[in-house]
């Protein structure tokens, strides 16, 4: 076994849970059965909740270097494991790891404020009113689309490609793909543009046109910035997060299955 690998006999777990009753009930059972350790002293962080809660926990603890093993007490649980309490140390020790990297978003508002946020799934721009948004898109400093008239546009990581990106008819990306997905949301002009696949080191800049008339918000996962005029987004390879999944249920396998689900 590689040095530093988790073992069922010695693994120390930090359980944290969403405030929903179902998650809190499971959280209490887990603590009672296996004990609990602080984030600083644990080997693995165990979020109990749904996918949204998992994103919150990842953002809060991404710099710890600790792996994450989610237990699903939400609805979909795409990033989580089944809520079985038995043999949890053994399951964690035998789990399949997946390494993901987040996006960093830098948004500038009409008032001149600069806001930086991190996204595990995607950075999205949305129209704020009944008026469609008009957005100029540049990749690595070169304008690639002078004006996209739309409800919005998003840049997705492979991990997030099966989430909102897929709902917006964007492509599913294998977790190991060295790519990002740029996907329009209800594009009006050009109507037939379906987006682009970009290399993982691409830096994408969105500039809002006619901002006073067509206000736009930017969202990094669920962190919203209103009235933006410029948004830059890129992958941050300096941050690595390890997600653990039960054997045979890896994130790579789930993404592959999603492509054949109809």
CSV table of C-alpha atoms in Angstrom, one decimal, residues 4-219:
chain,number,residue,atom,x,y,z
A,4,UNK,CA,0.0,7.7,3.3
A,5,UNK,CA,-2.8,5.5,2.0
A,6,UNK,CA,-5.9,5.3,4.1
A,7,UNK,CA,-6.6,2.1,6.0
A,8,UNK,CA,-9.8,1.0,7.6
A,9,UNK,CA,-8.2,0.5,11.0
A,10,UNK,CA,-6.6,3.9,11.3
A,11,UNK,CA,-8.7,6.3,9.2
A,12,UNK,CA,-9.8,9.4,11.1
A,13,UNK,CA,-13.0,11.0,9.8
A,14,UNK,CA,-14.4,14.5,10.1
A,15,UNK,CA,-18.2,14.5,9.7
A,16,UNK,CA,-20.0,17.7,8.8
A,17,UNK,CA,-23.6,17.9,7.7
A,18,UNK,CA,-26.2,20.1,6.1
A,19,UNK,CA,-28.8,21.5,8.4
A,20,UNK,CA,-31.7,19.5,6.9
A,21,UNK,CA,-33.2,17.1,9.4
A,22,UNK,CA,-32.3,14.0,7.3
A,23,UNK,CA,-28.7,15.0,7.1
A,24,UNK,CA,-28.5,15.9,10.7
A,25,UNK,CA,-30.0,12.5,11.7
A,26,UNK,CA,-27.4,10.7,9.6
A,27,UNK,CA,-24.7,12.9,10.9
A,28,UNK,CA,-25.5,12.1,14.5
A,29,UNK,CA,-25.6,8.4,13.8
A,30,UNK,CA,-22.2,8.5,12.1
A,31,UNK,CA,-20.6,10.4,14.9
A,32,UNK,CA,-22.0,8.0,17.5
A,33,UNK,CA,-20.8,5.0,15.5
A,34,UNK,CA,-17.3,6.2,14.4
A,35,UNK,CA,-16.4,9.2,16.5
A,36,UNK,CA,-15.4,12.5,15.0
A,37,UNK,CA,-12.3,14.5,14.5
A,38,UNK,CA,-11.5,18.1,13.7
A,39,UNK,CA,-10.7,19.1,10.1
A,40,UNK,CA,-7.1,19.7,11.1
A,41,UNK,CA,-6.6,16.3,12.6
A,42,UNK,CA,-8.7,14.1,10.3
A,43,UNK,CA,-7.6,11.9,7.3
A,44,UNK,CA,-10.8,12.5,5.3
A,45,UNK,CA,-13.6,15.0,5.3
A,46,UNK,CA,-17.1,13.4,5.1
A,47,UNK,CA,-19.8,15.9,4.1
A,48,UNK,CA,-23.4,14.6,4.7
A,49,UNK,CA,-26.0,16.2,2.4
A,50,UNK,CA,-26.6,16.8,-1.3
A,51,UNK,CA,-24.5,18.0,-4.2
A,52,UNK,CA,-25.0,21.7,-3.4
A,53,UNK,CA,-23.7,21.1,0.1
A,54,UNK,CA,-20.8,19.2,-1.2
A,55,UNK,CA,-19.8,22.2,-3.4
A,56,UNK,CA,-20.0,24.4,-0.3
A,57,UNK,CA,-17.7,22.1,1.7
A,58,UNK,CA,-15.2,21.7,-1.2
A,59,UNK,CA,-14.9,25.5,-1.5
A,60,UNK,CA,-14.6,25.9,2.3
A,61,UNK,CA,-11.9,23.2,2.7
A,62,UNK,CA,-10.2,23.0,-0.7
A,63,UNK,CA,-6.9,24.2,0.7
A,64,UNK,CA,-6.6,21.6,3.4
A,65,UNK,CA,-5.3,18.9,1.1
A,66,UNK,CA,-7.7,16.4,2.7
A,67,UNK,CA,-9.8,14.0,0.5
A,68,UNK,CA,-13.6,14.2,0.5
A,69,UNK,CA,-16.0,11.3,0.8
A,70,UNK,CA,-19.6,12.5,0.5
A,71,UNK,CA,-22.6,10.7,1.9
A,72,UNK,CA,-25.8,11.5,0.1
A,73,UNK,CA,-28.8,12.8,2.0
A,74,UNK,CA,-29.9,15.1,-0.8
A,75,UNK,CA,-31.8,14.5,-4.0
A,76,UNK,CA,-29.5,13.5,-6.9
A,77,UNK,CA,-26.2,12.9,-5.1
A,78,UNK,CA,-24.0,12.8,-8.3
A,79,UNK,CA,-20.9,13.8,-6.2
A,80,UNK,CA,-21.9,11.7,-3.2
A,81,UNK,CA,-21.9,8.1,-2.1
A,82,UNK,CA,-24.8,5.9,-0.9
A,83,UNK,CA,-26.0,6.7,2.6
A,84,UNK,CA,-25.1,3.3,4.1
A,85,UNK,CA,-23.6,3.5,7.5
A,86,UNK,CA,-22.1,0.1,7.7
A,87,UNK,CA,-18.4,-0.5,7.1
A,88,UNK,CA,-17.7,3.1,6.3
A,89,UNK,CA,-13.9,3.0,7.2
A,90,UNK,CA,-13.5,0.0,4.9
A,91,UNK,CA,-15.4,1.7,2.1
A,92,UNK,CA,-13.3,4.8,2.4
A,93,UNK,CA,-10.0,2.8,2.5
A,94,UNK,CA,-11.1,1.0,-0.7
A,95,UNK,CA,-12.6,4.1,-2.5
A,96,UNK,CA,-11.5,5.2,-5.9
A,97,UNK,CA,-10.1,8.8,-6.0
A,98,UNK,CA,-10.9,11.5,-8.5
A,99,UNK,CA,-8.8,14.7,-8.7
A,100,UNK,CA,-10.6,17.8,-9.8
A,101,UNK,CA,-9.6,21.5,-10.3
A,102,UNK,CA,-11.8,24.5,-9.8
A,103,UNK,CA,-12.4,27.6,-11.9
A,104,UNK,CA,-11.5,31.1,-10.6
A,105,UNK,CA,-13.8,33.9,-11.5
A,106,UNK,CA,-12.9,37.6,-11.4
A,107,UNK,CA,-15.9,39.8,-11.9
A,108,UNK,CA,-15.9,43.6,-12.3
A,109,UNK,CA,-19.2,45.4,-11.6
A,110,UNK,CA,-20.7,48.6,-13.0
A,111,UNK,CA,-19.8,50.3,-9.7
A,112,UNK,CA,-16.1,49.4,-10.1
A,113,UNK,CA,-16.0,46.6,-7.5
A,114,UNK,CA,-13.9,43.6,-8.2
A,115,UNK,CA,-15.1,40.2,-6.8
A,116,UNK,CA,-13.2,37.0,-7.0
A,117,UNK,CA,-14.9,33.6,-6.4
A,118,UNK,CA,-14.2,29.9,-7.0
A,119,UNK,CA,-16.4,27.5,-8.8
A,120,UNK,CA,-16.3,23.7,-8.8
A,121,UNK,CA,-18.9,23.2,-11.5
A,122,UNK,CA,-19.2,26.3,-13.7
A,123,UNK,CA,-19.1,30.1,-14.0
A,124,UNK,CA,-22.3,31.4,-15.6
A,125,UNK,CA,-23.6,34.8,-16.8
A,126,UNK,CA,-27.3,35.5,-16.8
A,127,UNK,CA,-29.6,38.3,-17.9
A,128,UNK,CA,-31.2,40.1,-15.0
A,129,UNK,CA,-34.3,41.5,-16.7
A,130,UNK,CA,-36.6,40.7,-19.5
A,131,UNK,CA,-34.0,42.1,-21.9
A,132,UNK,CA,-31.7,39.6,-23.4
A,133,UNK,CA,-28.0,39.8,-22.6
A,134,UNK,CA,-25.4,40.9,-25.1
A,135,UNK,CA,-22.0,39.5,-24.4
A,136,UNK,CA,-18.6,39.7,-26.1
A,137,UNK,CA,-16.4,36.6,-25.7
A,138,UNK,CA,-12.6,36.5,-25.8
A,139,UNK,CA,-10.4,33.6,-25.4
A,140,UNK,CA,-6.7,34.2,-24.4
A,141,UNK,CA,-7.1,37.9,-25.2
A,142,UNK,CA,-8.5,37.4,-28.7
A,143,UNK,CA,-12.2,38.2,-29.4
A,144,UNK,CA,-13.9,35.1,-30.7
A,145,UNK,CA,-17.5,36.3,-30.6
A,146,UNK,CA,-18.2,40.0,-31.0
A,147,UNK,CA,-21.7,39.8,-29.7
A,148,UNK,CA,-23.8,36.9,-28.3
A,149,UNK,CA,-27.4,37.7,-27.7
A,150,UNK,CA,-28.7,35.2,-25.2
A,151,UNK,CA,-30.2,34.5,-21.8
A,152,UNK,CA,-26.7,33.7,-20.7
A,153,UNK,CA,-23.5,31.7,-21.2
A,154,UNK,CA,-21.4,29.4,-19.0
A,155,UNK,CA,-17.9,27.9,-18.7
A,156,UNK,CA,-17.9,24.4,-17.2
A,157,UNK,CA,-15.3,22.1,-15.8
A,158,UNK,CA,-15.4,18.4,-16.6
A,159,UNK,CA,-16.8,17.8,-13.1
A,160,UNK,CA,-19.6,20.3,-13.8
A,161,UNK,CA,-20.3,19.3,-17.4
A,162,UNK,CA,-23.2,16.9,-16.3
A,163,UNK,CA,-24.9,19.6,-14.2
A,164,UNK,CA,-26.2,22.9,-15.5
A,165,UNK,CA,-24.0,22.7,-18.6
A,166,UNK,CA,-25.8,19.5,-19.7
A,167,UNK,CA,-29.2,21.1,-19.1
A,168,UNK,CA,-28.2,23.9,-21.4
A,169,UNK,CA,-27.3,21.3,-24.0
A,170,UNK,CA,-23.6,21.5,-23.5
A,171,UNK,CA,-21.3,18.5,-24.0
A,172,UNK,CA,-20.4,16.0,-21.3
A,173,UNK,CA,-16.7,16.0,-20.7
A,174,UNK,CA,-14.8,13.0,-19.3
A,175,UNK,CA,-13.2,13.8,-15.9
A,176,UNK,CA,-9.8,13.2,-17.4
A,177,UNK,CA,-10.4,15.5,-20.4
A,178,UNK,CA,-8.0,18.4,-20.5
A,179,UNK,CA,-10.9,20.7,-21.6
A,180,UNK,CA,-13.5,23.2,-20.6
A,181,UNK,CA,-17.0,23.6,-22.1
A,182,UNK,CA,-18.2,27.0,-23.2
A,183,UNK,CA,-22.0,26.8,-23.6
A,184,UNK,CA,-24.6,29.4,-24.5
A,185,UNK,CA,-27.9,29.5,-22.6
A,186,UNK,CA,-30.8,30.1,-25.0
A,187,UNK,CA,-28.8,31.8,-27.7
A,188,UNK,CA,-30.8,34.1,-29.9
A,189,UNK,CA,-28.1,35.5,-32.2
A,190,UNK,CA,-26.2,33.7,-33.6
A,191,UNK,CA,-29.0,31.2,-33.2
A,192,UNK,CA,-27.1,28.1,-34.3
A,193,UNK,CA,-24.1,28.6,-32.2
A,194,UNK,CA,-23.8,25.6,-29.8
A,195,UNK,CA,-20.7,26.6,-27.9
A,196,UNK,CA,-17.0,25.5,-28.0
A,197,UNK,CA,-14.6,23.1,-26.4
A,198,UNK,CA,-11.6,24.9,-25.0
A,199,UNK,CA,-8.2,23.7,-23.7
A,200,UNK,CA,-8.0,23.6,-19.9
A,201,UNK,CA,-5.4,26.4,-19.8
A,202,UNK,CA,-7.8,28.8,-21.7
A,203,UNK,CA,-8.6,32.2,-20.1
A,204,UNK,CA,-12.1,33.3,-21.1
A,205,UNK,CA,-13.2,36.9,-20.8
A,206,UNK,CA,-16.9,38.0,-21.0
A,207,UNK,CA,-17.7,41.6,-21.6
A,208,UNK,CA,-21.3,42.8,-21.2
A,209,UNK,CA,-22.6,45.2,-23.9
A,210,UNK,CA,-25.3,47.8,-23.3
A,211,UNK,CA,-25.0,47.1,-19.5
A,212,UNK,CA,-27.3,49.9,-18.5
A,213,UNK,CA,-30.1,48.5,-20.7
A,214,UNK,CA,-29.2,44.8,-20.4
A,215,UNK,CA,-27.8,44.1,-16.9
A,216,UNK,CA,-26.1,40.8,-16.3
A,217,UNK,CA,-25.2,38.8,-13.2
A,218,UNK,CA,-22.2,36.4,-12.9
A,219,UNK,CA,-22.5,33.2,-10.8
